Amino acid sequence: MFKQLLPINLATALSEINFNLINEVRLRANKPIVVNVAGKCFYLSNIGVTSKASEAIICDAGIISGLIKIVSNNSLYSINDQLINGYVPYIGGVRIGVAGEVVSEHGNIKTVKNITSVNIRIPHLIKNCSLSAYGSLVNNGCVYSTLILSSPGAGKTTFVKDLIMQLSKRNLNLSILVVDERGELSGSNSINLGDNVDVILNSTKKFAFQNGIRSLNPDVVVTDEINLDSDLETIEEALTCGVKVIATIHAKNINDLKNKKSFAMLLNKQLFNRYVVLNNSCGPGTLEGVYNESMSCVCC
Amino acid sequence: MKLIFLIIVCLAVFYIGYLFSSYYKKKLQIFHDLEQMCDILENQIRFKKEVAAKIIADNRYLFSNEFNSLIDTYFFKTSFNELNLYLSEKELNLIKTFFDSIGMSDVEGELNNIKAHSQQFKMYNLELKTKNEKVGELGIKLGSLCALLIFIIFI
């Protein structure tokens, strides 16, 4: 993948590192390149990683603009909507976060130019990583509506991807709809999530939930990174249609979730039956606990 | 022997006329292809926001060999055959500028850019059509006439 995205010297330096351990590659214009390997950050050097800044490879601004050209396939307009949102999805669920100069017109953001920072996030498929919680999330073939929470980079998406695969593999009667707003869950349709999975890609949650439920009649809808303020109504509508929802949210733990403004409503209406908490203590995706609607731990 | 030689000379004269005529026809075809490509790009970008490389690759079968060779040289940059028998340097620069400008803006900017270039190609195409009617078609007529005259004179 790096060979397609980056100049040959960087791709060669990165090939010295075990690809399965690379979580992020951070490129900042005229700054040393930083690689996150197994949760720890190092500088990228010609022979792999180093902790000495003096040995680090410095990122030329041209590398970043070249990367954007490659990702957009020389068609900036095709990724402009994503650029405005601050990230560009790439093949295999890779997510390229960008920071640069925002161009606005009449209060609307038109594009992001002069991109100076890029964060290449590499997802890893960890087979069976959701099995530790699977028994608490499925009962007699019936799936509980589940909210998966963790801090960023702690393995929510990896957990959800595996959960989709497990559900699809184990229960042929379940029809699963994946609402993949950012192309991370399905890797822009390059990851095979299973035979019973339909994917709506690059769509807003509202549109995908409404139209997906109406037209595809799913049993379970899975989505990534919900926002309690803007997506709650959509999820509530889906749940009242008898559809189960599995979603992820940024929150370090249950207490963090409780501090969120809309959480009281979430709890009162008992929209979710299970809350899965993940952390980074033994690597991304470590299960901290599964809680039920009354916040009692059902699997620790 | 004389007859065979005469036939060869006549055919050569006719072929020169044909080449002169096809020079304008090929030029015309290239600019017609460019116009057509602009329309396709405009539609596909407006409707699907598809990447330009895919739109062009998917529709290559619609274009002439000469135009496809220009696409390889100036857009995909997979071929370095910059020598073109049918286009002047000015015309080549016009095409090169167009290919270089694709994919540099948002949808609105991209559509405006394509429209502006399409308009330019249309105007140029009209000019070429007039020239072709005046000079291009004359080539094949003159070639045939000369070949016939040579045949009559020298037989």
XYZ file of C-alpha atoms in Angstrom:
455
model
C 0.000 0.000 0.000
C 2.799 2.434 0.892
C 4.399 1.797 -2.517
C 1.291 3.227 -4.166
C 0.988 6.218 -1.871
C 4.495 7.372 -1.031
C 7.839 7.970 -2.778
C 10.050 4.925 -3.076
C 12.489 5.945 -0.301
C 9.670 6.302 2.249
C 7.970 3.110 1.111
C 11.298 1.265 1.451
C 11.900 2.681 4.941
C 8.370 1.666 5.979
C 8.841 -1.814 4.532
C 11.512 -2.348 7.213
C 8.712 -2.262 9.817
C 6.254 -5.117 10.353
C 3.181 -3.849 8.492
C 0.773 -5.552 10.905
C 2.097 -3.397 13.729
C 1.841 -0.033 11.969
C -1.192 1.945 13.148
C -0.445 5.394 11.818
C 2.013 7.273 9.656
C 2.087 11.014 10.295
C 3.458 13.330 7.633
C 3.943 16.990 8.499
C 5.454 19.405 5.980
C 9.151 19.950 6.668
C 8.981 17.939 9.902
C 10.217 14.445 10.766
C 7.895 11.608 9.779
C 6.337 9.858 12.782
C 5.151 6.247 12.739
C 2.883 4.700 15.348
C 4.016 1.115 15.782
C 1.998 -1.077 18.157
C 0.676 1.979 19.958
C 4.041 3.723 20.384
C 5.363 6.610 18.310
C 8.765 6.631 16.631
C 10.500 8.671 13.953
C 10.872 7.055 10.552
C 14.493 6.584 9.496
C 16.047 5.016 6.426
C 16.440 1.719 8.267
C 13.025 1.570 9.927
C 12.183 3.388 13.144
C 14.313 5.457 15.489
C 13.792 7.542 18.589
C 16.459 10.057 17.514
C 15.079 13.092 15.708
C 18.451 13.618 14.018
C 18.120 10.315 12.129
C 14.528 10.906 11.079
C 13.442 11.382 7.469
C 12.078 14.892 6.950
C 8.806 15.119 5.044
C 8.972 17.356 2.015
C 5.794 19.395 1.315
C 5.723 17.858 -2.167
C 5.224 14.398 -0.676
C 1.938 15.528 0.875
C 0.604 17.168 -2.291
C 1.689 14.100 -4.281
C -0.141 11.855 -1.843
C -3.354 13.861 -2.212
C -3.051 13.622 -6.013
C -2.654 9.851 -5.813
C -5.530 9.407 -3.372
C -7.819 11.532 -5.546
C -6.625 9.796 -8.696
C -5.762 13.238 -10.073
C -9.378 14.309 -9.616
C -9.568 16.583 -6.607
C -13.307 17.159 -7.086
C -13.960 13.463 -6.403
C -12.639 13.760 -2.830
C -13.503 17.384 -2.080
C -16.518 16.529 0.109
C -14.320 14.244 2.210
C -11.523 16.828 2.330
C -13.994 19.312 3.778
C -14.749 16.778 6.523
C -11.040 16.438 7.230
C -10.283 12.954 5.960
C -10.096 10.968 2.746
C -10.839 7.236 2.673
C -8.479 5.031 0.702
C -8.595 1.402 -0.435
C -8.763 -1.212 2.345
C -10.337 1.068 4.942
C -7.250 3.272 5.204
C -8.241 6.711 6.414
C -6.138 9.726 5.517
C -6.752 12.639 7.871
C -5.723 16.047 6.579
C -5.018 19.475 8.031
C -4.452 22.581 5.981
C -5.864 25.942 5.028
C -9.662 26.014 4.892
C -11.216 27.968 2.011
C -14.669 29.403 2.767
C -17.231 31.300 0.741
C -20.326 32.923 2.286
C -19.734 30.936 5.456
C -19.569 27.581 3.644
C -16.354 25.607 3.497
C -15.390 25.102 -0.146
C -12.201 23.099 0.172
C -8.982 22.619 2.099
C -5.856 23.857 0.340
C -2.144 23.924 1.163
C -2.390 20.697 3.129
C 0.460 20.596 5.620
C -0.334 17.528 7.727
C -1.504 14.074 6.831
C -2.252 11.160 9.112
C -2.443 7.789 7.361
C -4.417 5.458 9.645
C -4.071 1.803 8.807
C -6.820 -0.537 9.970
C -5.978 -4.120 10.828
C -8.366 -6.979 10.653
C -8.065 -8.974 13.877
C -10.000 -12.165 13.396
C -12.248 -13.260 16.283
C -11.419 -10.185 18.389
C -15.131 -9.700 19.149
C -15.642 -13.253 20.387
C -14.888 -12.320 24.009
C -18.047 -10.208 24.048
C -20.091 -12.119 21.449
C -21.971 -14.244 23.983
C -23.200 -11.114 25.780
C -24.357 -9.425 22.588
C -26.306 -12.270 20.986
C -28.933 -14.350 22.715
C -30.614 -17.292 20.944
C -29.761 -15.809 17.585
C -31.233 -12.460 18.599
C -28.847 -9.504 18.566
C -28.978 -6.821 21.251
C -28.769 -3.200 20.200
C -25.224 -2.375 21.185
C -23.132 0.740 21.650
C -19.382 0.183 21.517
C -17.275 2.819 23.204
C -13.594 3.547 23.556
C -11.153 6.375 23.134
C -9.841 7.012 19.573
C -7.499 4.311 18.292
C -8.576 1.719 20.868
C -10.075 -0.685 18.331
C -13.785 0.175 17.976
C -13.845 -0.176 14.222
C -11.786 -3.381 14.285
C -14.179 -4.839 16.886
C -17.266 -3.865 14.883
C -15.840 -5.257 11.643
C -15.197 -8.593 13.284
C -18.622 -8.551 14.943
C -20.272 -8.047 11.537
C -18.284 -10.976 10.137
C -19.206 -13.193 13.088
C -22.908 -12.341 12.821
C -22.942 -12.857 9.088
C -21.056 -16.144 9.369
C -23.100 -17.607 12.221
C -26.654 -16.573 11.486
C -27.945 -16.880 7.961
C -31.315 -15.478 8.966
C -29.837 -12.141 9.921
C -29.713 -9.532 7.251
C -27.122 -6.911 8.148
C -26.993 -3.404 6.773
C -23.693 -1.560 7.177
C -23.966 2.215 7.038
C -20.403 3.080 6.132
C -20.222 6.848 6.142
C -16.428 7.031 5.865
C -15.612 3.811 4.014
C -13.804 2.462 7.098
C -16.009 -0.524 7.889
C -16.125 -1.987 4.416
C -12.805 -0.532 3.246
C -14.801 1.207 0.496
C -16.192 -2.217 -0.418
C -12.752 -3.845 -0.603
C -13.233 -5.925 2.565
C -15.489 -8.960 2.443
C -17.678 -8.581 5.519
C -19.745 -11.679 4.789
C -22.509 -13.038 2.627
C -25.413 -11.486 4.533
C -24.168 -7.935 4.517
C -25.378 -4.960 2.486
C -23.255 -1.816 2.478
C -24.380 1.764 1.945
C -21.208 3.697 1.330
C -20.356 7.411 1.710
C -23.898 8.314 2.751
C -25.123 10.357 5.684
C -26.513 8.236 8.514
C -29.950 9.817 8.203
C -30.314 8.976 4.523
C -28.822 5.500 4.845
C -30.944 4.525 7.862
C -34.200 5.782 6.358
C -33.714 4.390 2.874
C -31.827 1.276 3.904
C -34.510 0.156 6.346
C -37.262 0.918 3.850
C -35.663 -0.783 0.877
C -33.450 -3.545 2.280
C -35.458 -4.664 5.321
C -32.422 -5.396 7.522
C -32.497 -7.081 10.938
C -29.400 -5.273 12.169
C -27.970 -1.917 11.135
C -24.316 -1.335 11.945
C -22.679 2.073 11.825
C -19.496 3.736 12.965
C -18.890 6.798 15.145
C -22.307 8.178 15.994
C -22.855 11.640 17.337
C -25.322 11.696 20.222
C -26.548 15.175 19.345
C -27.192 14.712 15.654
C -27.724 10.961 15.132
C -29.897 10.036 18.110
C -33.174 10.782 16.368
C -32.197 8.635 13.386
C -31.197 5.717 15.610
C -34.374 6.036 17.667
C -36.462 5.865 14.499
C -34.615 2.715 13.415
C -35.117 1.068 16.795
C -38.831 1.792 16.788
C -39.013 0.005 13.425
C -37.873 -3.174 15.168
C -34.369 -3.032 13.762
C -31.390 -3.629 16.057
C -28.586 -1.099 15.907
C -24.897 -1.644 16.564
C -22.911 1.572 16.704
C -19.659 2.984 18.016
C -18.978 6.204 19.866
C -15.956 8.089 21.150
C -15.965 7.790 24.960
C -13.194 6.557 27.207
C -15.486 4.619 29.539
C -19.024 4.486 30.923
C -18.450 7.552 33.124
C -17.244 9.504 30.121
C -20.396 8.477 28.261
C -22.569 9.509 31.203
C -21.039 12.991 31.025
C -22.280 13.459 27.467
C -25.241 15.840 27.199
C -27.678 13.529 25.428
C -26.800 10.452 27.430
C -29.704 10.851 29.879
C -32.162 10.555 27.010
C -30.272 7.558 25.662
C -30.506 5.860 29.038
C -34.121 6.832 29.762
C -35.352 5.523 26.459
C -33.151 2.443 26.816
C -32.193 2.683 23.169
C -29.260 0.335 23.591
C -29.342 -2.954 25.500
C -25.615 -3.469 25.656
C -22.613 -1.164 26.091
C -19.212 -2.608 25.171
C -16.215 -0.768 26.611
C -12.835 -1.272 24.932
C -9.459 0.056 25.940
C -5.833 -0.025 24.902
C -4.360 -1.681 28.009
C -3.293 -4.928 26.271
C -3.272 -3.495 22.743
C -6.160 -2.036 20.721
C -9.467 -3.852 21.195
C -8.950 -5.034 24.778
C -12.370 -5.734 26.287
C -12.916 -3.785 29.500
C -16.504 -4.861 30.022
C -20.009 -5.318 28.638
C -22.831 -3.491 30.439
C -26.596 -3.854 30.133
C -29.224 -1.094 29.897
C -29.167 -0.545 33.661
C -25.388 -0.222 33.525
C -24.699 -3.461 35.340
C -21.703 -5.381 34.142
C -22.700 -8.576 32.312
C -19.235 -9.535 31.086
C -15.989 -8.239 32.584
C 6.868 -2.018 -68.379
C 6.024 1.587 -69.213
C 2.395 0.989 -68.298
C 3.290 -0.440 -64.889
C 5.595 2.504 -64.193
C 2.858 4.922 -65.242
C 0.302 3.253 -62.984
C 2.716 3.465 -60.036
C 3.316 7.197 -60.687
C -0.414 7.844 -60.970
C -1.148 5.983 -57.756
C 1.612 7.932 -55.997
C 0.144 11.254 -57.171
C -3.317 10.150 -56.054
C -1.922 9.035 -52.677
C -0.243 12.450 -52.116
C -3.630 14.084 -52.716
C -5.256 11.612 -50.349
C -2.640 12.279 -47.622
C -3.134 16.033 -47.960
C -6.859 15.558 -47.556
C -6.588 13.113 -44.645
C -4.277 15.526 -42.792
C -7.240 17.865 -42.316
C -9.669 15.030 -41.681
C -7.528 13.589 -38.862
C -7.087 17.037 -37.342
C -10.837 17.523 -37.504
C -11.402 14.086 -35.949
C -9.050 14.860 -33.040
C -10.883 18.080 -32.191
C -14.218 16.337 -32.612
C -13.013 13.686 -30.122
C -11.922 16.419 -27.736
C -15.356 18.018 -27.879
C -16.971 14.655 -27.271
C -14.647 13.943 -24.355
C -15.563 17.276 -22.775
C -19.264 16.377 -22.974
C -18.653 12.956 -21.412
C -16.472 14.398 -18.644
C -19.015 17.109 -17.904
C -21.872 14.614 -17.603
C -20.016 12.015 -15.557
C -18.481 14.540 -13.161
C -21.776 16.339 -12.641
C -23.758 13.118 -12.179
C -21.356 10.693 -10.474
C -18.309 12.734 -9.438
C -16.346 9.917 -11.057
C -12.572 10.315 -11.282
C -11.391 11.668 -14.635
C -8.982 8.788 -15.278
C -11.809 6.253 -15.013
C -14.184 8.273 -17.195
C -11.566 8.595 -19.924
C -10.431 4.968 -19.678
C -14.036 3.716 -19.845
C -14.814 5.751 -22.949
C -11.617 5.312 -24.943
C -13.333 3.043 -27.436
C -15.294 6.056 -28.693
C -12.187 7.902 -29.817
C -9.866 7.645 -32.812
C -6.422 6.022 -32.564
C -4.719 9.393 -32.980
C -6.655 10.854 -30.076
C -6.044 7.799 -27.915
C -2.337 8.221 -28.521
C -2.628 11.856 -27.330
C -4.458 10.647 -24.202
C -1.612 8.235 -23.439
C 1.015 10.930 -23.942
C -0.558 13.903 -22.214
C -3.079 12.484 -19.726
C -2.032 9.028 -18.573
C 1.613 9.824 -19.366
C 2.251 6.190 -20.223
C 3.678 6.973 -23.634
C 6.217 9.629 -24.575
C 5.370 9.938 -28.225
C 5.182 13.720 -28.428
C 5.641 13.769 -32.193
C 2.313 14.313 -33.895
C 1.959 14.448 -37.641
C -1.401 16.139 -37.684
C -1.195 18.858 -35.038
C 0.818 22.057 -34.863
C 2.731 23.009 -31.725
C 0.042 25.539 -30.836
C -2.665 22.892 -31.111
C -0.652 20.407 -29.066
C -0.146 23.013 -26.345
C -3.868 23.706 -26.263
C -4.582 20.001 -25.732
C -1.772 19.611 -23.198
C -3.063 22.576 -21.165
C -6.522 21.026 -21.155
C -5.286 17.651 -19.938
C -3.137 19.301 -17.271
C -6.089 21.311 -15.981
C -8.334 18.293 -15.376
C -8.910 17.354 -11.744
C -7.460 20.471 -10.123
C -10.649 21.942 -8.681
C -13.961 21.185 -6.982
C -16.942 20.046 -9.065
C -18.112 23.559 -9.877
C -14.645 24.716 -10.882
C -14.055 21.545 -12.851
C -17.274 21.925 -14.830
C -16.491 25.570 -15.605
C -13.011 24.588 -16.754
C -14.341 21.835 -19.019
C -17.026 24.124 -20.439
C -14.475 26.842 -21.216
C -12.201 24.371 -22.973
C -15.109 22.749 -24.793
C -16.118 26.158 -26.135
C -12.554 26.728 -27.322
C -12.487 23.337 -29.058
C -15.849 24.022 -30.695
C -14.626 27.307 -32.157
C -11.470 25.645 -33.381
C -13.477 22.788 -34.840
C -15.631 25.229 -36.814
C -12.506 26.890 -38.202
C -11.099 23.515 -39.175
C -14.343 22.453 -40.846
C -14.275 25.535 -43.074
C -10.621 24.933 -43.881
C -11.313 21.281 -44.624
C -14.127 22.185 -46.990
C -11.917 24.706 -48.735
C -8.542 22.972 -48.830
C -8.823 19.455 -47.462
C -11.372 18.076 -49.876
C -9.523 19.780 -52.706
C -6.512 17.553 -52.039
C -8.176 14.316 -53.051
C -9.848 15.942 -56.059
C -6.577 17.454 -57.259
C -4.752 14.198 -56.642
C -7.251 12.249 -58.754
C -7.215 14.856 -61.492
C -3.423 15.012 -61.659
C -3.155 11.228 -61.725
C -5.673 11.070 -64.573
C -3.872 13.840 -66.498
C -0.496 12.123 -66.133
C -2.037 8.883 -67.306
C -3.613 10.499 -70.390
C -0.480 12.482 -71.278
C 2.031 9.687 -70.919
C 0.097 6.682 -72.129
